[in-house]
Coordinates of C-alpha atoms in Angstrom, one line a residue:
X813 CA -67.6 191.6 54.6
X814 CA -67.2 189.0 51.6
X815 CA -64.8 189.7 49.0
X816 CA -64.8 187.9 45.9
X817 CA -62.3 187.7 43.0
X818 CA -63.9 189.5 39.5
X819 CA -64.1 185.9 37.9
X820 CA -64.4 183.6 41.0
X821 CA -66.7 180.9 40.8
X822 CA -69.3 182.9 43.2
X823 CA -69.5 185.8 41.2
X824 CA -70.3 183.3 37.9
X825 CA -72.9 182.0 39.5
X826 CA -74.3 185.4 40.7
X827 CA -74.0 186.8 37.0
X828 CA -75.9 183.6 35.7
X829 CA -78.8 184.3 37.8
X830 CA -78.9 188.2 37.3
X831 CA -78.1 188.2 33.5
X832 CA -75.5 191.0 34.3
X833 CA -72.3 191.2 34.3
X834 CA -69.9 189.5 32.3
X835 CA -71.4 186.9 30.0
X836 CA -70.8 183.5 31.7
X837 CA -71.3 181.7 28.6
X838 CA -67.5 183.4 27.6
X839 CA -66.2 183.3 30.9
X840 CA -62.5 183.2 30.5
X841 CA -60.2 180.6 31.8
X842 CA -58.3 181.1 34.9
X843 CA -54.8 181.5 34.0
X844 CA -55.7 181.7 30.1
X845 CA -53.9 184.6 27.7
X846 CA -58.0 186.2 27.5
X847 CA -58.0 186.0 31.3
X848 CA -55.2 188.2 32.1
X849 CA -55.9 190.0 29.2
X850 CA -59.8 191.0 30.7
X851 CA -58.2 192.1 33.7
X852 CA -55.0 194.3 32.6
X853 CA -58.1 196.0 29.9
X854 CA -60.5 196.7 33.4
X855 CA -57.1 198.0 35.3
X856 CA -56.7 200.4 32.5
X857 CA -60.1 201.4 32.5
X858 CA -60.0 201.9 35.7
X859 CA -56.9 204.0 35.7
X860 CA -58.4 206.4 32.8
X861 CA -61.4 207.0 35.0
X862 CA -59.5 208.1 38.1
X863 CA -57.2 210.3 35.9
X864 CA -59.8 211.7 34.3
X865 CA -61.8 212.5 37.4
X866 CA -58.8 213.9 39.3
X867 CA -58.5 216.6 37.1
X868 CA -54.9 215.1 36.1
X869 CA -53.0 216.1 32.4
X870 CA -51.2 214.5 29.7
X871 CA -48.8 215.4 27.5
X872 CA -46.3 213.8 24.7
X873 CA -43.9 211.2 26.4
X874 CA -41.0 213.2 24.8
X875 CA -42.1 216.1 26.7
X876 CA -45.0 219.1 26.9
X877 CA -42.4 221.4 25.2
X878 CA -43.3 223.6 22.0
X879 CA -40.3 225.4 20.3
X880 CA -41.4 228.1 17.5
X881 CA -38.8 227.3 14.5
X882 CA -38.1 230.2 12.1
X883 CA -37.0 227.7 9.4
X884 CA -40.1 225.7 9.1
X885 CA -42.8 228.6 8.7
X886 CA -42.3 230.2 12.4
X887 CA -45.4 227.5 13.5
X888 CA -45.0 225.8 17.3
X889 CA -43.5 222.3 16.6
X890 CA -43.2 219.4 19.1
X891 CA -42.1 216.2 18.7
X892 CA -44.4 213.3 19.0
X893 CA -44.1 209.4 19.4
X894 CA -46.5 207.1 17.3
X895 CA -46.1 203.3 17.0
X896 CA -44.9 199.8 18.3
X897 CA -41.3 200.7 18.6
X898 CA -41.9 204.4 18.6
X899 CA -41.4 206.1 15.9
X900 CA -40.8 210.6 16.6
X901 CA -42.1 213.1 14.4
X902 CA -41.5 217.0 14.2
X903 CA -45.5 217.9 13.9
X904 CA -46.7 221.5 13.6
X905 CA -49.5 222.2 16.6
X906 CA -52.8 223.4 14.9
X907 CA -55.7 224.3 16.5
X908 CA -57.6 225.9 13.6
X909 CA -57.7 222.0 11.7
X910 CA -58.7 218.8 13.0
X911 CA -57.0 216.0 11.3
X912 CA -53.2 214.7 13.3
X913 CA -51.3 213.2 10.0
X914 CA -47.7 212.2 9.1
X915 CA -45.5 211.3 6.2
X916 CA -46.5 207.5 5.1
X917 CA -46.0 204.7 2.2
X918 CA -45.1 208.4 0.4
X919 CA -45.7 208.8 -3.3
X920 CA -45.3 212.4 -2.5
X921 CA -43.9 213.9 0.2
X922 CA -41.2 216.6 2.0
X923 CA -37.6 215.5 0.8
X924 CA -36.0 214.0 3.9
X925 CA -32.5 214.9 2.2
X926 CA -30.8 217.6 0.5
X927 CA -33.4 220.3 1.9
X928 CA -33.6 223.5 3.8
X929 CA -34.1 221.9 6.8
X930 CA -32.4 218.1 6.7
X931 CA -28.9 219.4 8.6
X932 CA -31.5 220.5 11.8
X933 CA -34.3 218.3 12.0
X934 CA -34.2 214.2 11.5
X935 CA -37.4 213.6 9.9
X936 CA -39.2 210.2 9.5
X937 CA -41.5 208.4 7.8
X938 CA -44.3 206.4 9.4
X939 CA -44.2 202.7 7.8
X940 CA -47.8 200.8 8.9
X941 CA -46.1 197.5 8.1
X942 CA -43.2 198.0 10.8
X943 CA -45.5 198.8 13.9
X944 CA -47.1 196.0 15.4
X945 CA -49.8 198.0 16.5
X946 CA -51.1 199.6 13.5
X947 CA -54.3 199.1 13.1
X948 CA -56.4 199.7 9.6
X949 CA -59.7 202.3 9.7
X950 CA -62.4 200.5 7.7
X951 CA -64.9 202.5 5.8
X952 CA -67.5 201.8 7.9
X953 CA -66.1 203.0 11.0
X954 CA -67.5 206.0 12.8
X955 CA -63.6 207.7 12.4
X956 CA -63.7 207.5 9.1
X957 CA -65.6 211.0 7.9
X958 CA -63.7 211.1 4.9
X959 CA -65.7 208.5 3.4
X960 CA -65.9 209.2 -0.3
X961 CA -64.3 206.1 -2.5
X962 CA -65.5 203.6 0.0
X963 CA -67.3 200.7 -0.6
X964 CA -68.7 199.8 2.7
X965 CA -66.7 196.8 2.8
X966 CA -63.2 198.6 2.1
X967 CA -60.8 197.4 4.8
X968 CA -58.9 201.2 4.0
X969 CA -61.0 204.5 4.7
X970 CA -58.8 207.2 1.8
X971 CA -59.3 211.2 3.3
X972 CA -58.2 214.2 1.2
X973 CA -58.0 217.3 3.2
X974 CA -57.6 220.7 0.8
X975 CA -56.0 223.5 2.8
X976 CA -56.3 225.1 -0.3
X977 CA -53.6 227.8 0.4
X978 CA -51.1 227.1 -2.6
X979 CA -53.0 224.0 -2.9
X980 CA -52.0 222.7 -0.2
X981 CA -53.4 219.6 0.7
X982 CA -52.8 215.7 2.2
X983 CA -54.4 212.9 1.1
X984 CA -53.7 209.2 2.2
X985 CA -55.7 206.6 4.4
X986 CA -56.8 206.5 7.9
X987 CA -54.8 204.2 10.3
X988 CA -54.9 204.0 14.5
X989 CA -51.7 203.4 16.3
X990 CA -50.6 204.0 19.8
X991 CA -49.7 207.8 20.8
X992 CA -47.0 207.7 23.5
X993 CA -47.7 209.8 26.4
X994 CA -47.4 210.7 30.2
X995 CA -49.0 211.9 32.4
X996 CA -47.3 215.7 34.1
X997 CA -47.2 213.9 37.2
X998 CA -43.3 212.3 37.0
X999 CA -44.6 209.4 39.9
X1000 CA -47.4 208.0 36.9
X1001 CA -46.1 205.5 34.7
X1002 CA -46.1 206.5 30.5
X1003 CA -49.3 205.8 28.8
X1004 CA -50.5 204.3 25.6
X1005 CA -53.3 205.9 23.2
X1006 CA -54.9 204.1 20.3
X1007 CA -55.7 207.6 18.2
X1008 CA -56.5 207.9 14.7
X1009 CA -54.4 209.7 12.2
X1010 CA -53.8 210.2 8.5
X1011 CA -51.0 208.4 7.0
X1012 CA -49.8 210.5 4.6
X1013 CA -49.3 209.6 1.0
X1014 CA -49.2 212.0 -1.4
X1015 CA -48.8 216.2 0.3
X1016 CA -48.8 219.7 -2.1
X1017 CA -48.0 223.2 -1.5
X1018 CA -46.5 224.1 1.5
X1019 CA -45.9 221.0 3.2
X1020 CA -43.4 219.9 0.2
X1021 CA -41.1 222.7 1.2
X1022 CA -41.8 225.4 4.4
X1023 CA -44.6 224.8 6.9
X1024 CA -45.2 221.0 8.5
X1025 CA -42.7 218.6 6.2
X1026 CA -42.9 215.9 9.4
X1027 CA -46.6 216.3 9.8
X1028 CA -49.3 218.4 11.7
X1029 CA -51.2 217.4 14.5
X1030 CA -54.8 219.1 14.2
X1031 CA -56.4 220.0 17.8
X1032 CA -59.8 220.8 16.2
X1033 CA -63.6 219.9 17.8
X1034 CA -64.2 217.0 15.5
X1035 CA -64.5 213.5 17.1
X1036 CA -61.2 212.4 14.6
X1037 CA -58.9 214.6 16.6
X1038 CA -56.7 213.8 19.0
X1039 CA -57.9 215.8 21.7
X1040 CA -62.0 214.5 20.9
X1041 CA -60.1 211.1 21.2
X1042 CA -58.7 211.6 24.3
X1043 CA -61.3 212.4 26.0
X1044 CA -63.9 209.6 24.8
X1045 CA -61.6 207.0 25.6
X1046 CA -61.6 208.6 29.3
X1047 CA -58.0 209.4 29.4
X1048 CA -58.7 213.4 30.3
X1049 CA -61.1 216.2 30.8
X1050 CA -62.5 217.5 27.7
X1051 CA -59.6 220.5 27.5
X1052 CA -56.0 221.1 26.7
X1053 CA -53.7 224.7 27.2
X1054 CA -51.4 225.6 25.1
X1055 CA -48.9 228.6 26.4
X1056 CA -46.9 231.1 23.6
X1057 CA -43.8 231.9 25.6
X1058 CA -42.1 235.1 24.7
X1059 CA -38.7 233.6 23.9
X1060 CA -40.5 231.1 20.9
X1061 CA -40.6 227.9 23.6
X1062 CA -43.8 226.9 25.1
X1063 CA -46.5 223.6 26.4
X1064 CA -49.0 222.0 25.7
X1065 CA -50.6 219.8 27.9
X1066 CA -54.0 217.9 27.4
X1067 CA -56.5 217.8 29.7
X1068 CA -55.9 221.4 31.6
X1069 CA -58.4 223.1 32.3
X1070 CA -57.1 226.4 33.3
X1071 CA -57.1 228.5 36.6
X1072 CA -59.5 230.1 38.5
X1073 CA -58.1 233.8 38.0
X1074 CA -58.3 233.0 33.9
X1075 CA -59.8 235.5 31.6
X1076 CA -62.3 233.7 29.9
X1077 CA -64.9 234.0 26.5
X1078 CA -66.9 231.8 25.1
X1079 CA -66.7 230.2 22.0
X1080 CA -69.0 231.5 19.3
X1081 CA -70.2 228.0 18.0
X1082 CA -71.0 227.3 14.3
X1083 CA -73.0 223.7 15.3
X1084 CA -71.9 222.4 11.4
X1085 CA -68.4 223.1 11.9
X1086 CA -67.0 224.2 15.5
X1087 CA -64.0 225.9 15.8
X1088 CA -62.4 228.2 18.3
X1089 CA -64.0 231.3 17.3
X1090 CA -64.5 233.8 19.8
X1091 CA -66.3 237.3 19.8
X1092 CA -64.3 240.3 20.3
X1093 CA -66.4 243.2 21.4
X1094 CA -63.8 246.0 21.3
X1095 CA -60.4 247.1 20.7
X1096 CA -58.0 249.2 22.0
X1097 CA -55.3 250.9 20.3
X1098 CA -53.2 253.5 22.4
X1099 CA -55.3 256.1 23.4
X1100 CA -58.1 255.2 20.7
X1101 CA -60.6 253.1 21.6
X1102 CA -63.0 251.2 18.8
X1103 CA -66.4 249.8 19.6
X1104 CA -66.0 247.1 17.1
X1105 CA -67.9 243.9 17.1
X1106 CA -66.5 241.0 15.0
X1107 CA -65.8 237.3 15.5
X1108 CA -62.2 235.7 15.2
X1109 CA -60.7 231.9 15.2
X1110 CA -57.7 231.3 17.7
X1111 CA -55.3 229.4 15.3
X1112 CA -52.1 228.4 16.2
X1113 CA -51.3 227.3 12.5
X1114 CA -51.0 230.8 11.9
X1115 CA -48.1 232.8 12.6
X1116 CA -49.6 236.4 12.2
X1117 CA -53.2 238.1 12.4
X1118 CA -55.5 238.8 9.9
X1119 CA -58.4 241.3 9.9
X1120 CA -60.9 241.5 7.5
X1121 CA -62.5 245.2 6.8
X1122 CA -63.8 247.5 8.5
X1123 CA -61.5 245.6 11.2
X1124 CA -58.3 245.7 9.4
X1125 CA -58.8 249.6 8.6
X1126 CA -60.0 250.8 11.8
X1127 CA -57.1 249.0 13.5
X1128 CA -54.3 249.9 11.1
X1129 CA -55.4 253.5 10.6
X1130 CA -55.8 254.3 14.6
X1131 CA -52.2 252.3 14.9
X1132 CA -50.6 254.5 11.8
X1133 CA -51.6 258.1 13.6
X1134 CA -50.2 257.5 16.7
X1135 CA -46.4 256.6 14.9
X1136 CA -44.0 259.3 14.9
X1137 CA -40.9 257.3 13.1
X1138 CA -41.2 257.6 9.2
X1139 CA -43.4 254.8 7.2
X1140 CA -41.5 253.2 5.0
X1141 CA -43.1 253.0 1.1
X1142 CA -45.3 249.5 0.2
X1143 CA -43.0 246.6 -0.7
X1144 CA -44.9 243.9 -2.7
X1145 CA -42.6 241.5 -1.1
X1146 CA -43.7 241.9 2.0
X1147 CA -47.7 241.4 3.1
X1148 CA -47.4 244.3 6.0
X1149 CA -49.1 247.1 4.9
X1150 CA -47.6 249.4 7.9
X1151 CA -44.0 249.6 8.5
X1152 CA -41.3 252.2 9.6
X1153 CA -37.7 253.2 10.0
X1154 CA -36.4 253.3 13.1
X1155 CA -34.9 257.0 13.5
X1156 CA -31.4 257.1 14.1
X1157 CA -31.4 260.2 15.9
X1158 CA -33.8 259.1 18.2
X1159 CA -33.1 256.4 20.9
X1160 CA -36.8 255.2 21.3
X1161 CA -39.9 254.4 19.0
X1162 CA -43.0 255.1 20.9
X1163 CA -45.4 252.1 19.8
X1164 CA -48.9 251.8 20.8
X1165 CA -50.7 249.0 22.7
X1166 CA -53.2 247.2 21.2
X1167 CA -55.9 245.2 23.5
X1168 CA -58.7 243.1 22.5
X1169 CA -62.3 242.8 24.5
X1170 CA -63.7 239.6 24.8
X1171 CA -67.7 238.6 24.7
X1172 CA -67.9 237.9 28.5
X1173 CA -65.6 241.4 29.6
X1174 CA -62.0 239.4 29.6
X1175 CA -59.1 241.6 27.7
X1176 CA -56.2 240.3 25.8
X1177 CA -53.4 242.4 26.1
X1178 CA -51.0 242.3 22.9
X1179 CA -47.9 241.2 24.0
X1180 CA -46.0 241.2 20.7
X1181 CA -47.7 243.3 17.9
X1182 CA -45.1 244.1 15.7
X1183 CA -41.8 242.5 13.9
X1184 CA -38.3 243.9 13.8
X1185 CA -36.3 243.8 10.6
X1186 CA -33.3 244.4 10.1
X1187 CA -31.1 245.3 7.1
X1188 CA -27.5 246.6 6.2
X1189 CA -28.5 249.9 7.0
X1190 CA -31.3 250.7 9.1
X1191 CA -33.9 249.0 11.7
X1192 CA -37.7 248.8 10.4
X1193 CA -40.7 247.5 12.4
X1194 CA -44.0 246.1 10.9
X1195 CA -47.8 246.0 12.3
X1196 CA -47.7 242.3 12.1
X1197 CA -51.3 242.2 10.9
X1198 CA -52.5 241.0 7.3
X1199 CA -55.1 242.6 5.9
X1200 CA -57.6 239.1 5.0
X1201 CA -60.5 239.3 2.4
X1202 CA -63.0 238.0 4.9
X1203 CA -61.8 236.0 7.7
X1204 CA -60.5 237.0 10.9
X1205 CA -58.0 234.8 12.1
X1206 CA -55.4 235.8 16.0
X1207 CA -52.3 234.4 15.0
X1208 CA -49.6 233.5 17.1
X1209 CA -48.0 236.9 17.4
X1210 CA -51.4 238.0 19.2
X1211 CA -51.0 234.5 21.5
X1212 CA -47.4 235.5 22.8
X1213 CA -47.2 235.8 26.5
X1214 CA -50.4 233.9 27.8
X1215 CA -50.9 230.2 28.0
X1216 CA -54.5 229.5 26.4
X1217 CA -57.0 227.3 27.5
X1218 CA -59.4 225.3 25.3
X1219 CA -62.1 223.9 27.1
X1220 CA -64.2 222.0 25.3
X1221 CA -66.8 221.0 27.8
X1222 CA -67.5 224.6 29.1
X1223 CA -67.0 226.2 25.3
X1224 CA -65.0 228.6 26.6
X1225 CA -61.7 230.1 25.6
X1226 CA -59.2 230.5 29.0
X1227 CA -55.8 233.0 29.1
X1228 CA -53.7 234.4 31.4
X1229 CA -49.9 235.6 31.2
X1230 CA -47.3 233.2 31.7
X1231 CA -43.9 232.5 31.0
X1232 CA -43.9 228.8 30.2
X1233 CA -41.8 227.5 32.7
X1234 CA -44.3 226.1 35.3
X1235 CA -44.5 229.4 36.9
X1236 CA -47.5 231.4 37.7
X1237 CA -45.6 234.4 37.6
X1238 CA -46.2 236.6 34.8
X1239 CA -43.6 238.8 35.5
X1240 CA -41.4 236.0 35.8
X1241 CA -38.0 236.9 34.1
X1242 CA -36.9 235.8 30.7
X1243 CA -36.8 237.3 27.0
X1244 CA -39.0 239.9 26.2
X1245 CA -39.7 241.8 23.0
X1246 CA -40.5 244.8 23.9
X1247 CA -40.8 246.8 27.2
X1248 CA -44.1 248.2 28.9
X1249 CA -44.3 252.4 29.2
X1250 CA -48.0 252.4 30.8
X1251 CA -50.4 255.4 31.2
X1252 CA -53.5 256.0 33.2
X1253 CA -56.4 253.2 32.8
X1254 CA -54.1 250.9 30.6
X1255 CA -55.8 252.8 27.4
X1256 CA -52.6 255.6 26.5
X1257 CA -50.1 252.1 27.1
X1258 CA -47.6 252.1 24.6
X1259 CA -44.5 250.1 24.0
X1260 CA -41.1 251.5 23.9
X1261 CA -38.5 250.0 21.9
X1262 CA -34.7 251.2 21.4
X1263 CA -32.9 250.4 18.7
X1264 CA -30.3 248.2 21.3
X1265 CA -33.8 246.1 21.7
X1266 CA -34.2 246.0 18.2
X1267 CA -30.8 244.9 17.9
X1268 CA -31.5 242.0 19.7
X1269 CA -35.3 241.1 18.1
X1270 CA -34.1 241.7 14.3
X1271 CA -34.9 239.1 11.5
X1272 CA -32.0 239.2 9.2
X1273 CA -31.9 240.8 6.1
X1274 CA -32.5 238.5 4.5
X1275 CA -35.3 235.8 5.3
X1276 CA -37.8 233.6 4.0
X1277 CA -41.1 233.2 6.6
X1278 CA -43.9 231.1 5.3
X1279 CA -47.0 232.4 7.6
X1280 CA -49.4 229.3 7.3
X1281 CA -52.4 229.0 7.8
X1282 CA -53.8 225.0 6.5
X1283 CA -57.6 225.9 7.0
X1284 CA -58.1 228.8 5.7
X1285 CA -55.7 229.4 3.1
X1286 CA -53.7 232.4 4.4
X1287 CA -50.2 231.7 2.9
X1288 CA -47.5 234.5 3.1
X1289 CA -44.2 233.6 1.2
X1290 CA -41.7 236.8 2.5
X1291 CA -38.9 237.7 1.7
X1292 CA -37.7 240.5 4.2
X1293 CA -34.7 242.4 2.0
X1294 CA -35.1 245.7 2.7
X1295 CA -31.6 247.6 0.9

């Protein structure tokens, strides 16, 4: 058997008479910058494929880790590496928006000084100019979708993205730039993405003060995101998992596409703008069960659940009659309709389960369905679910417990309990918020929790949360002060 080099002379003159291959009239020098350069481009061709193929996962070279931080809206933050030297950011992990963006040539943007969150988190500022891989988006590249203001010929493509929650919004231009990142096997070398991404001019709302100030890195369908991106260049399979742990840590990992003992749905599709909306055909609250059909978008930007009616009533009413502490009165400062005082004669507050019935049969188990305050005085706990005037949106508190599969090339929605720490154990041990009293069929389950539990879980008296939700403008300012 023959073996020839891939620009030998022999294969030349075998591309000349086919008219395939490589075009001989720009076949490169031997030993010329273009000829090593052909080569190292085909090994890391080559080396996507096989990854891709094998089934293998990526994830940020600083690490898959997710950490849900209190002080900057409660969203799951990781920190990312972008540019030529690398540059981290602190970016909130969305999966109900598309676009990945950062802080850039700012005319308006988070204060990096002097703020609520300076003295815990080192936040930077993305400078095109000092990475010597930044690349420009014209505005007649495919990326550029935002293409209102462009010419044609416009060597910048500008986007504007309204969240429109306390208009809140980022506007800027489109760059590329590498996205560091490595492989979960620790034997693989790091990796190098060219992705696109917003560089971030002039941000409003939310993202001046609470929710995102480092940037927000969208995980939606369209073909600007960094998943879509991933997976056209041939780096992974068409999915990526993110897991909620219970003690506010979790992982994300891109190109995952689940296990075989998953619970799965599919995604209800809307073909002008997917998103990871899946039907729920049912759910259960305590020994109530409601044959209620509605469709609801899995967003990780979201700290807390919203319902829209007949959802929000049926749920909340069937949760209310099966409470025996005492409901506290409304509190316009607060945006949970249904919460109670902890008895202190009693040692235990009965709380009922709440489970959710997929299209397809699969059944999400609430893990964490309420929130523990705390004040001078007394304990309170809180349905955390938000009444919402038309969309329904499972939040994070509803995600807690399970890592979550988003497969894009099988439309379906995977989840199965799990603790986060690379084990397939869910009743691995670590911090829980509540504890499991089960009755017969898993429909009269309830959750007990004692006030030393509560203790533990409190928020303090006093705290700010920013719920955020950048799509669909959900935004809670709260202020839990209960004297």
């Amino acid at each position: 058997m023959e073996m020839h080099h891939r620009f030998s002379d022999q294969v030349k003159q075998w591309s000349r008479r086919s008219g395939t291959g490589f075009p001989v009239n720009n076949w490169p020098e031997k030993g010329s910058v273009e000829y090593y350069s052909l080569l190292a481009s085909h090994d890391i061709a080559i080396r996507r494929r096989s990854l891709s193929s094998s089934g293998g996962s990526l994830t940020f070279s600083d690490g898959n880790a997710t950490f849900r931080i209190s002080s900057l809206g409660f969203l799951h933050y990781t920190t990312v590496t972008v540019g030529t030297p690398g540059m981290k950011f602190l970016v909130a992990l969305d999966t109900g928006s598309d676009l990945f963006w950062v802080p850039c040539h700012c005319a308006e943007c988070a204060s990096t000084d002097d703020s609520t969150y300076s003295s815990d988190f080192e936040l930077s500022i993305y400078d095109p100019d000092g990475s010597s891989t930044s690349k420009n988006v014209t505005c007649n590249s495919e990326l550029c979708p935002f293409n209102n203001g462009c010419n044609g010929t416009s060597i910048h493509c500008p986007y504007h993205v309204s969240y429109v929650s306390s208009e809140t919004s980022t506007s800027g231009i489109l760059l590329e730039d590498i996205l560091h990142l490595r492989p979960l096997d620790e034997y693989q070398d790091f990796m190098k993405a060219y992705v696109p991404f917003g560089c971030g001019q002039v941000q409003t709302g939310s993202f001046l003060d609470i929710a995102a100030p480092n940037g927000l890195f969208g995980l939606g369908f369209d073909k600007v995101s960094v998943p879509s991106t991933l997976f056209r260049e041939g780096y992974v399979a068409d999915s990526f998992s993110m897991c909620f742990g219970k003690d506010g840590t979790g992982r994300i990992n891109f190109g995952d596409k689940g296990s075989l003992d998953q619970e799965e749905s599919p995604f209800n599709i809307n073909s002008f703008h997917p998103t990871y909306n899946v039907n729920v055909t049912q759910v259960r609250v305590g020994t109530l069960v409601l044959n209620s059909e509605f469709s609801a978008l899995f967003d990780s930007g979201t700290s807390f659940t919203y319902l829209a009616d007949p959802f929000y009533t049926m749920l909340s009413d069937s949760f209310h009659l099966q409470i025996r502490d005492l409901q506290r009165p409304p509190d316009l400062r607060v945006p949970f309709e249904y919460c109670y005082v902890m008895s202190p004669n009693t040692s235990t507050s009965l709380i009922p389960a709440i489970s959710l019935t997929m299209d397809g049969g699969g059944q999400l188990v609430v893990q964490d369905p309420i929130i523990v305050i705390s004040t001078l005085h007394e304990f309170a706990y809180c349905l955390a679910v938000v009444k919402s005037q038309e969309l329904n949106i499972i939040g994070q508190n509803f995600m807690t417990g399970y890592r979550f599969v988003f497969d894009r090339e099988r439309l379906v929605l995977g989840w199965k309990k799990f603790d986060c720490y690379d084990v397939e154990d869910s009743d691995a041990s670590g911090p829980r918020s509540v504890n499991y009293a089960s009755g017969p069929n898993n429909i009269t389950q309830s959750y007990e929790l004692n006030r030393n539990t509560a203790q533990h879980l409190a928020a303090p008296s006093l705290y700010r949360y920013n719920g955020f939700d950048p799509v669909h403008s959900l935004l809670i300012l709260l202020i839990f002060a209960f004297q």
